[in-house]
Short mmCIF file of C-alpha atoms in Angstrom, two decimals:
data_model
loop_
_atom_site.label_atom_id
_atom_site.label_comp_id
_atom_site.label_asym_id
_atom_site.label_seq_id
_atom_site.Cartn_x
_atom_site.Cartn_y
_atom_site.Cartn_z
CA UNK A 1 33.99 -24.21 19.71
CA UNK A 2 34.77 -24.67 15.89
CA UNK A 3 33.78 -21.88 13.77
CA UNK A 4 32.00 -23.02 10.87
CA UNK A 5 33.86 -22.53 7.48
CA UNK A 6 33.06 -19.22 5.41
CA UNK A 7 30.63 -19.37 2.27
CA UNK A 8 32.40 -18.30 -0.45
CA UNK A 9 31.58 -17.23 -4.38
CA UNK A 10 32.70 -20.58 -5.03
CA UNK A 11 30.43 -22.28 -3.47
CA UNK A 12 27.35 -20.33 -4.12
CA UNK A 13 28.38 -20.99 -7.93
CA UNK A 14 29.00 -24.91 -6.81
CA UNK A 15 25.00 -24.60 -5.24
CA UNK A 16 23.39 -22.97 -8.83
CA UNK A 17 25.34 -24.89 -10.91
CA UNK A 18 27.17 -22.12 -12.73
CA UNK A 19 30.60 -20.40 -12.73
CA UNK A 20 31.84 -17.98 -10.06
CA UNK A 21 32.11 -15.66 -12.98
CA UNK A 22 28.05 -15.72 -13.47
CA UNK A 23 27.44 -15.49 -9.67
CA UNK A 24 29.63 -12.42 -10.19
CA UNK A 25 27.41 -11.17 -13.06
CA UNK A 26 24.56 -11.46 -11.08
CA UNK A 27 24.87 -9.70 -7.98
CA UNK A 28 26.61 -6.88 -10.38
CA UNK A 29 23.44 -6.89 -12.54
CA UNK A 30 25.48 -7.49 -15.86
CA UNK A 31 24.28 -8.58 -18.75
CA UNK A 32 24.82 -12.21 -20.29
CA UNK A 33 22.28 -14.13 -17.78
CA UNK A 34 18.81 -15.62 -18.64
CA UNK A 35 16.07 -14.40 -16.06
CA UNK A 36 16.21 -18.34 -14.63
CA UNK A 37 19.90 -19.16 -13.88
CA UNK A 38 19.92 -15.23 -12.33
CA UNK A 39 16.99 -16.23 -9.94
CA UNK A 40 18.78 -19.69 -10.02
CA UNK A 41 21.92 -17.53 -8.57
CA UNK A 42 19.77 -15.65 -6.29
CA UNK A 43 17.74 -18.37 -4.47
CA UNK A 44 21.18 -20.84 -4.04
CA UNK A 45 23.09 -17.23 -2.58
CA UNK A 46 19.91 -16.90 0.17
CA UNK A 47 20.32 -20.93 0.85
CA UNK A 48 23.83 -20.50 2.10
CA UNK A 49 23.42 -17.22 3.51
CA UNK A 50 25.87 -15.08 1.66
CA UNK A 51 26.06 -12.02 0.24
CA UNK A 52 29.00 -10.23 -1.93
CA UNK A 53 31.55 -8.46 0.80
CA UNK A 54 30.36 -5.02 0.43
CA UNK A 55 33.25 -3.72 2.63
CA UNK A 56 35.61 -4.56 -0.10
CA UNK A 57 33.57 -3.03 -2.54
CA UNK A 58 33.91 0.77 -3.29
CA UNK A 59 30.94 2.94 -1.53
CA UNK A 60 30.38 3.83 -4.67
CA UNK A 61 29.13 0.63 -6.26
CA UNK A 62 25.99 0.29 -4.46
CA UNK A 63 23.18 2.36 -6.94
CA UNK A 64 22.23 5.53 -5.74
CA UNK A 65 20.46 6.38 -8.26
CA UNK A 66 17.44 3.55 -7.85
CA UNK A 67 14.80 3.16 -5.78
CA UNK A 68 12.44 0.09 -5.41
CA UNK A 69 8.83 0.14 -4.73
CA UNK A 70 6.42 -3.78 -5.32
CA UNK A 71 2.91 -3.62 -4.99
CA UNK A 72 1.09 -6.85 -4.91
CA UNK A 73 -1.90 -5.86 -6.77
CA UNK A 74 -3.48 -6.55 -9.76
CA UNK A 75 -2.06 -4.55 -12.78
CA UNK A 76 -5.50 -3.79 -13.96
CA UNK A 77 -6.51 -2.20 -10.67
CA UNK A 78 -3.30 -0.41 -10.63
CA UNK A 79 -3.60 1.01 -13.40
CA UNK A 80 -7.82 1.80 -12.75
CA UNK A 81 -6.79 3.24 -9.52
CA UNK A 82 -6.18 7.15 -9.31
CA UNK A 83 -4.42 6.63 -5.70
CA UNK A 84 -1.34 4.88 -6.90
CA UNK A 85 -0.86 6.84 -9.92
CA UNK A 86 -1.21 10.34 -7.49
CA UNK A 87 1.22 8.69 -5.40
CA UNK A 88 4.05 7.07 -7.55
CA UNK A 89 3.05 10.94 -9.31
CA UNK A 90 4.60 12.37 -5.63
CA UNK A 91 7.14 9.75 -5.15
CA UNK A 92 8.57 10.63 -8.93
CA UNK A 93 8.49 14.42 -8.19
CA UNK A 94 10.88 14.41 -5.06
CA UNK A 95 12.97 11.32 -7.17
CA UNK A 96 13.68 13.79 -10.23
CA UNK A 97 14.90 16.03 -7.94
CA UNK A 98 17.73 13.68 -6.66
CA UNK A 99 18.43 12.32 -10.60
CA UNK A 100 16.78 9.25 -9.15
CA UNK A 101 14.68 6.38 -11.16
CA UNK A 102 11.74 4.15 -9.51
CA UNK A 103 12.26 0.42 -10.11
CA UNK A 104 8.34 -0.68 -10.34
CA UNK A 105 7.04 -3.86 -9.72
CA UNK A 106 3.80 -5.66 -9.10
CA UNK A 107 4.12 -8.74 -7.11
CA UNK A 108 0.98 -11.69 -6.80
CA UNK A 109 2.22 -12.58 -2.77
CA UNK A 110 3.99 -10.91 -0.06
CA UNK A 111 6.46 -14.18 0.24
CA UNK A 112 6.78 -13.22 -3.56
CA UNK A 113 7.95 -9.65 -2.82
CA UNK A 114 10.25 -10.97 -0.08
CA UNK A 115 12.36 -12.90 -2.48
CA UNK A 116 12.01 -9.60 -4.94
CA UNK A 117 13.68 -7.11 -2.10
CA UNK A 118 16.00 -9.68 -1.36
CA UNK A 119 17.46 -10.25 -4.75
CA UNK A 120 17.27 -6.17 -5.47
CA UNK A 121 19.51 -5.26 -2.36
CA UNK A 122 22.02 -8.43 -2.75
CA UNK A 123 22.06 -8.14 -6.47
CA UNK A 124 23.06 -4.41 -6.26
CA UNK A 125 20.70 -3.15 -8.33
CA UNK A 126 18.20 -0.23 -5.44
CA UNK A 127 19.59 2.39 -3.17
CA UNK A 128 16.41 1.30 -0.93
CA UNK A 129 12.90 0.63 -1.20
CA UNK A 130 9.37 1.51 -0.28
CA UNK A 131 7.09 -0.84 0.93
CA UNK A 132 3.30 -0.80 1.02
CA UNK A 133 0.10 -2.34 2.16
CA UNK A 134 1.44 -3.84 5.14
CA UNK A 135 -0.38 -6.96 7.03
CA UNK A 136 -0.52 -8.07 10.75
CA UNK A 137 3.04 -9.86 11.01
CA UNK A 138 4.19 -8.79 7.80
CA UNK A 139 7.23 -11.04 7.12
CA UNK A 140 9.07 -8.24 4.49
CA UNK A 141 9.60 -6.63 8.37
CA UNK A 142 11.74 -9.45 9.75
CA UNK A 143 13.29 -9.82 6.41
CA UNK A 144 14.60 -6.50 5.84
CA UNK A 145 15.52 -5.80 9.15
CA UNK A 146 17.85 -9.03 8.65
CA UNK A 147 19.11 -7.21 5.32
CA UNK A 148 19.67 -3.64 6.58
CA UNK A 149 18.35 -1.98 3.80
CA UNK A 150 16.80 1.13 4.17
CA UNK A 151 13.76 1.59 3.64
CA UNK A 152 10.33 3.40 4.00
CA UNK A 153 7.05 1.55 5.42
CA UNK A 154 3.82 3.26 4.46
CA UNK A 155 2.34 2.01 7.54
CA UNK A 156 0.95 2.14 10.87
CA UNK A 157 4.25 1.93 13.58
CA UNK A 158 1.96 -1.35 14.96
CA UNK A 159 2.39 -2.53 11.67
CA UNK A 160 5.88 -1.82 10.66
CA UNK A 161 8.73 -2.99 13.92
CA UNK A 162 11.29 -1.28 13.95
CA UNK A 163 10.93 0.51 10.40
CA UNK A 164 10.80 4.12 9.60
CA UNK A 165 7.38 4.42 8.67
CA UNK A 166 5.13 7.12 7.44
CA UNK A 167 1.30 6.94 7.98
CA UNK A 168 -2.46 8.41 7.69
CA UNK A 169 -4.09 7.96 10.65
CA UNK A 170 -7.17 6.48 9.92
CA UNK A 171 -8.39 5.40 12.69
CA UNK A 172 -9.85 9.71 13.09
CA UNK A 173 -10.78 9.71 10.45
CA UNK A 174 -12.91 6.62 10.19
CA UNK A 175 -14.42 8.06 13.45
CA UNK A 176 -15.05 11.77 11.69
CA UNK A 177 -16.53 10.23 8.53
CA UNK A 178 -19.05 8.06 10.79
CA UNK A 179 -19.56 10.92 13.30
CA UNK A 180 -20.91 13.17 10.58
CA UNK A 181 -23.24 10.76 9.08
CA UNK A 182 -24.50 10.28 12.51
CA UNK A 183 -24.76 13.95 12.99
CA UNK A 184 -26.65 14.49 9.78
CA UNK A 185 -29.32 12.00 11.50
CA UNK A 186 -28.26 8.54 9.94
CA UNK A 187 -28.48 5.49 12.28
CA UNK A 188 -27.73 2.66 10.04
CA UNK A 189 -24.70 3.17 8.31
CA UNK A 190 -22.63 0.38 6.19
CA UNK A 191 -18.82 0.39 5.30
CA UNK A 192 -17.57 -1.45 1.98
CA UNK A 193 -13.60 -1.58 3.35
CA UNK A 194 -11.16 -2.96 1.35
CA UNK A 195 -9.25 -6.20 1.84
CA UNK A 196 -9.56 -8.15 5.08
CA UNK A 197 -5.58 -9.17 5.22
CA UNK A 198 -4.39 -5.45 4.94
CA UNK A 199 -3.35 -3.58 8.15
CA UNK A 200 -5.18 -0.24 7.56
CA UNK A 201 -8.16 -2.25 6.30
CA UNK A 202 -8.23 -3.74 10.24
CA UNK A 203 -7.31 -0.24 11.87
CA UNK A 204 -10.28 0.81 9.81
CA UNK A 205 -12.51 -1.68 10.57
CA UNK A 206 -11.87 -1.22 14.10
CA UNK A 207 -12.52 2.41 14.39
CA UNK A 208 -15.82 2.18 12.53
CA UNK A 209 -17.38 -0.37 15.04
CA UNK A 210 -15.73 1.80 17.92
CA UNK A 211 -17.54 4.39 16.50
CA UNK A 212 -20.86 3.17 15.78
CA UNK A 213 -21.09 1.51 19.36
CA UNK A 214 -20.14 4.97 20.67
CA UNK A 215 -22.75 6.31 18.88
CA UNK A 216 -25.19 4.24 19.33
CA UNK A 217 -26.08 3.39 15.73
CA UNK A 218 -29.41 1.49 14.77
CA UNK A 219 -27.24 -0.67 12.27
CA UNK A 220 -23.44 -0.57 11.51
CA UNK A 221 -22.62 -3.22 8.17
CA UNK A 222 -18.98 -3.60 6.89
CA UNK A 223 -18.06 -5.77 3.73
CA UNK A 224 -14.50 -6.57 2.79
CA UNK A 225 -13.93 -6.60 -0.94
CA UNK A 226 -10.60 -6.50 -3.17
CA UNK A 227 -11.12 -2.74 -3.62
CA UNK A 228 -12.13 -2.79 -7.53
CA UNK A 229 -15.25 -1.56 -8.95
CA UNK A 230 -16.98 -4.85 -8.95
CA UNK A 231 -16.48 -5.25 -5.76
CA UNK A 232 -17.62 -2.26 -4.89
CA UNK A 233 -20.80 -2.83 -7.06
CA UNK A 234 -21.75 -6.78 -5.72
CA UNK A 235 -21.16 -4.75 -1.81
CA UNK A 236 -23.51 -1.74 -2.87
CA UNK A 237 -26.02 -4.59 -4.57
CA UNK A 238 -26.22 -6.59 -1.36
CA UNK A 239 -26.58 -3.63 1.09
CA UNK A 240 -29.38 -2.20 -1.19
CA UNK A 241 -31.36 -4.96 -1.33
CA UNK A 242 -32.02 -5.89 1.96
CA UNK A 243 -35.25 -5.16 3.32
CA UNK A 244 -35.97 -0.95 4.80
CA UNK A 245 -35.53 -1.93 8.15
CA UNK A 246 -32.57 -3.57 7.53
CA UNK A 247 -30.78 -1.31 4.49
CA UNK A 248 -27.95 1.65 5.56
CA UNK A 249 -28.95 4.97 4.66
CA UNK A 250 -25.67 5.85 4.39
CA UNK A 251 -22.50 4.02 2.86
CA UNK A 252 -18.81 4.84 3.21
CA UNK A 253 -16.46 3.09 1.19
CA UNK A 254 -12.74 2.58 1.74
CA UNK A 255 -11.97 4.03 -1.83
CA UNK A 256 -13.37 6.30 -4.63
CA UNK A 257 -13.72 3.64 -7.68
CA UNK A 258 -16.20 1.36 -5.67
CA UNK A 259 -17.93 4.58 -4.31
CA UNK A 260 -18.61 5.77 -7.91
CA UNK A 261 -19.37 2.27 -8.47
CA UNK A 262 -22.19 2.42 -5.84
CA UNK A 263 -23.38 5.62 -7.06
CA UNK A 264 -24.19 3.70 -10.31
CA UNK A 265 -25.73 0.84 -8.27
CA UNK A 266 -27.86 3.17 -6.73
CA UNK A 267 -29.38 4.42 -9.72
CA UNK A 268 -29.97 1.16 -11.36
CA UNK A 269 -31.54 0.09 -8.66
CA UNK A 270 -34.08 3.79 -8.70
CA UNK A 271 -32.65 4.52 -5.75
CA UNK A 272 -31.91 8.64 -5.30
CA UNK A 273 -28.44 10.12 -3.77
CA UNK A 274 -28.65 11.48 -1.12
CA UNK A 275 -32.05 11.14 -0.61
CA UNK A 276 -32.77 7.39 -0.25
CA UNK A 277 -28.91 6.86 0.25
CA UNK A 278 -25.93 9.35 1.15
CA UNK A 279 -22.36 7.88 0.36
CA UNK A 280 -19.00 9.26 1.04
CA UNK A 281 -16.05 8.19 -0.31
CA UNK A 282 -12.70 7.48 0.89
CA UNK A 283 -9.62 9.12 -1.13
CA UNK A 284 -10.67 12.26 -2.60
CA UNK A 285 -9.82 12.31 -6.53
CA UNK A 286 -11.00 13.95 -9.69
CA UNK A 287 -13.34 10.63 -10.07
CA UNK A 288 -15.21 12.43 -6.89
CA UNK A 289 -15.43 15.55 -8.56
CA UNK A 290 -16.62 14.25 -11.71
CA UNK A 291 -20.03 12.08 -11.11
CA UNK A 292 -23.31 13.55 -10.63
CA UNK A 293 -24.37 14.11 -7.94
CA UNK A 294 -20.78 14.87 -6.71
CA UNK A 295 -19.57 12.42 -4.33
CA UNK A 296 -18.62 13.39 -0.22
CA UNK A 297 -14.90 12.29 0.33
CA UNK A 298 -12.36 11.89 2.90
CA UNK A 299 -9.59 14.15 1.24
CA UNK A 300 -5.94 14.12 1.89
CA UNK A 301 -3.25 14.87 -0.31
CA UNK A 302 -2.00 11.18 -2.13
CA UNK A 303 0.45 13.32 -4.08
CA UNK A 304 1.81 14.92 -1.12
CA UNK A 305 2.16 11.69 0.65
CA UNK A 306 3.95 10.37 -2.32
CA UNK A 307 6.48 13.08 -2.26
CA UNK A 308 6.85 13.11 1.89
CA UNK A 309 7.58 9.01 2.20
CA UNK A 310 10.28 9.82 -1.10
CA UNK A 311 11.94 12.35 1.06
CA UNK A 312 12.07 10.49 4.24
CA UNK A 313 13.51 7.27 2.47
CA UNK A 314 16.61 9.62 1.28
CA UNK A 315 16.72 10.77 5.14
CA UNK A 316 16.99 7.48 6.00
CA UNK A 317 19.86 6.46 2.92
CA UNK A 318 21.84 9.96 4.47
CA UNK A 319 21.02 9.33 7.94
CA UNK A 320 19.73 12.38 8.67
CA UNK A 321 16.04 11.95 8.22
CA UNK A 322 13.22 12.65 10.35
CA UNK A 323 12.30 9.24 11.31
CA UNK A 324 8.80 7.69 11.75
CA UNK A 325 5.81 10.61 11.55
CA UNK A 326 2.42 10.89 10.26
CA UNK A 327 1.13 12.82 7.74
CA UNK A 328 -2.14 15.03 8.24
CA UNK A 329 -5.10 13.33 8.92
CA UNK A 330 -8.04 12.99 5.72
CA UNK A 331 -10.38 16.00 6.05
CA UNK A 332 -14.20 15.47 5.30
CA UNK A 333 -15.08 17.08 2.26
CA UNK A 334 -19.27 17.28 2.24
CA UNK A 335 -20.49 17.48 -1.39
CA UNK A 336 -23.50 16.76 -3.28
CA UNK A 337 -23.78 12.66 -2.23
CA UNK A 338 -24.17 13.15 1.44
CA UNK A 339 -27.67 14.37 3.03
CA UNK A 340 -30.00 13.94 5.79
CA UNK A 341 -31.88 10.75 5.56
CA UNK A 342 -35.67 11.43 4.84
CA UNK A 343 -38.35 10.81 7.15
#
């Protein structure tokens, strides 16, 4: 059988329709490039399947000193949303320790931040990377696996292959957040989750109509949103209005911004917390801590699970990591938002 010819530099240069010297610039990440004949570089190098020969490169010429983290989310969110800054605040504080920067970026598709890890591990530029908000079939699995860089999956293992991954399990606590509504006496209880597409959103999802079927709950409502505050409003609007029979007494939401968000729905609409409607919130954050009455929250520490995926991702760079393991699970933390239901 004939063995098909080798790619070389030359032709990947041939393919973007530059010199072997750019290509070279490129995948060195050297200045002199515009952003389009780089990507131009990139996308013709992932065509023809090469990559530079990092055998006959020096160990040393791969970064150590970056690590990579996309989020496909809105900037605006990000930035509104106190779980990502507590946990790029715990990634950072284990990163400092090892002289190490975080290369940030926010993607608008998964297929987007495919082509993203790709060009940051062939181009040289991340030691590994950190990936987050995993989906059913997530294709950044397949494609990093085909890659070998190391990385860290903030993910269920069912969500993740063969990935070291580090997780919440939410699934228990989905079941102790419902189980204590039910014990306080409430029957028809709502969940405003986050988006549909997102693993943990489904693990979620399940558990809470495992749970209310286990229980025996009156009413069980979920609504998927996009996890903002407006979301979280319009899901709080359309729960509220519904007629008694049909309206939760009790709502939990998948994060705090759209729980503070129905706290304010609530009011508007004359309604009193917790006495016409308890709501707990998922994420625990100052935001919780802050509103009046105080809101019930899952709590775990997002700072702490910042700085434990950081660590494992260098045990996985050394080899000498822990491999895949949970963190502990959210604790319910009752405060002033959750009560018996009257009557």
């Amino acid at each position: 059988m004939t063995t098909p010819p080798r790619v070389t530099i030359k032709d990947v240069a041939a393919r973007a329709g530059v010199s072997k010297g750019a290509v070279s610039l490129a995948f060195n990440h050297k200045p002199g490039l515009s952003d389009s004949t780089r990507d131009r570089i990139f996308e013709a190098a992932r065509e023809l399947g090469w990559a530079p020969n990092l055998a006959a490169r020096s160990l040393s010429s791969r970064r150590v000193d970056v690590v990579g983290l996309a989020i496909c989310r809105p900037a605006k969110q990000i930035g509104l949303e106190p779980f990502y800054m507590e946990f790029i605040s715990g990634l950072e504080s284990v990163l400092t320790e090892h002289s190490c920067s975080l290369l940030l970026r926010l993607v608008r598709t998964v297929d987007e931040e495919v082509g993203l890890q790709d060009a940051w591990w062939r181009g040289n530029q991340i030691s590994g990377s950190i990936l987050v908000d995993f989906q059913a079939d997530d294709p950044r699995v397949p494609a990093v696996e085909r890659l070998g860089m190391p990385v860290v999956a903030v993910g269920h293992p069912s969500l993740t292959g063969s990935l070291t991954s580090v997780w919440t399990d939410d699934a228990t606590a989905v079941t102790e957040a419902v189980s204590y509504l039910a014990a306080l006496g409430h029957r028809r209880v709502a969940r405003v989750g986050g988006a549909a597409a997102l693993g943990h959103t489904s693990i979620r999802t399940a558990a809470f109509d495992e749970a209310a079927r286990v229980l025996e709950l009156a009413g069980a409502w979920q609504v998927a949103t996009d996890f903002s505050g407006d979301a979280g409003a319009r899901a709080t609007r359309s729960l509220l209005t519904a007629a008694a029979p049909d309206r939760p007494t009790a709502i939990v939401y998948d994060n705090d911004i759209m729980a503070v968000a129905g706290l304010s729905v609530a009011s508007e609409m004359g309604l009193s917390v917790p006495g016409d409607v308890s709501l707990l919130a998922w994420d625990d954050s100052q935001l919780c801590r802050l509103t009046h009455p105080t809101l019930s929250a899952m709590s775990h520490d997002v700072h702490g699970f910042g700085a434990e995926v950081a660590r494992t991702l260098f045990g996985v760079i050394t080899g000498d990591g822990l491999g895949s393991h949970p963190v502990p699970t959210p604790v319910l933390t009752p405060r002033g938002s959750t009560a018996p239901p009257r009557g």
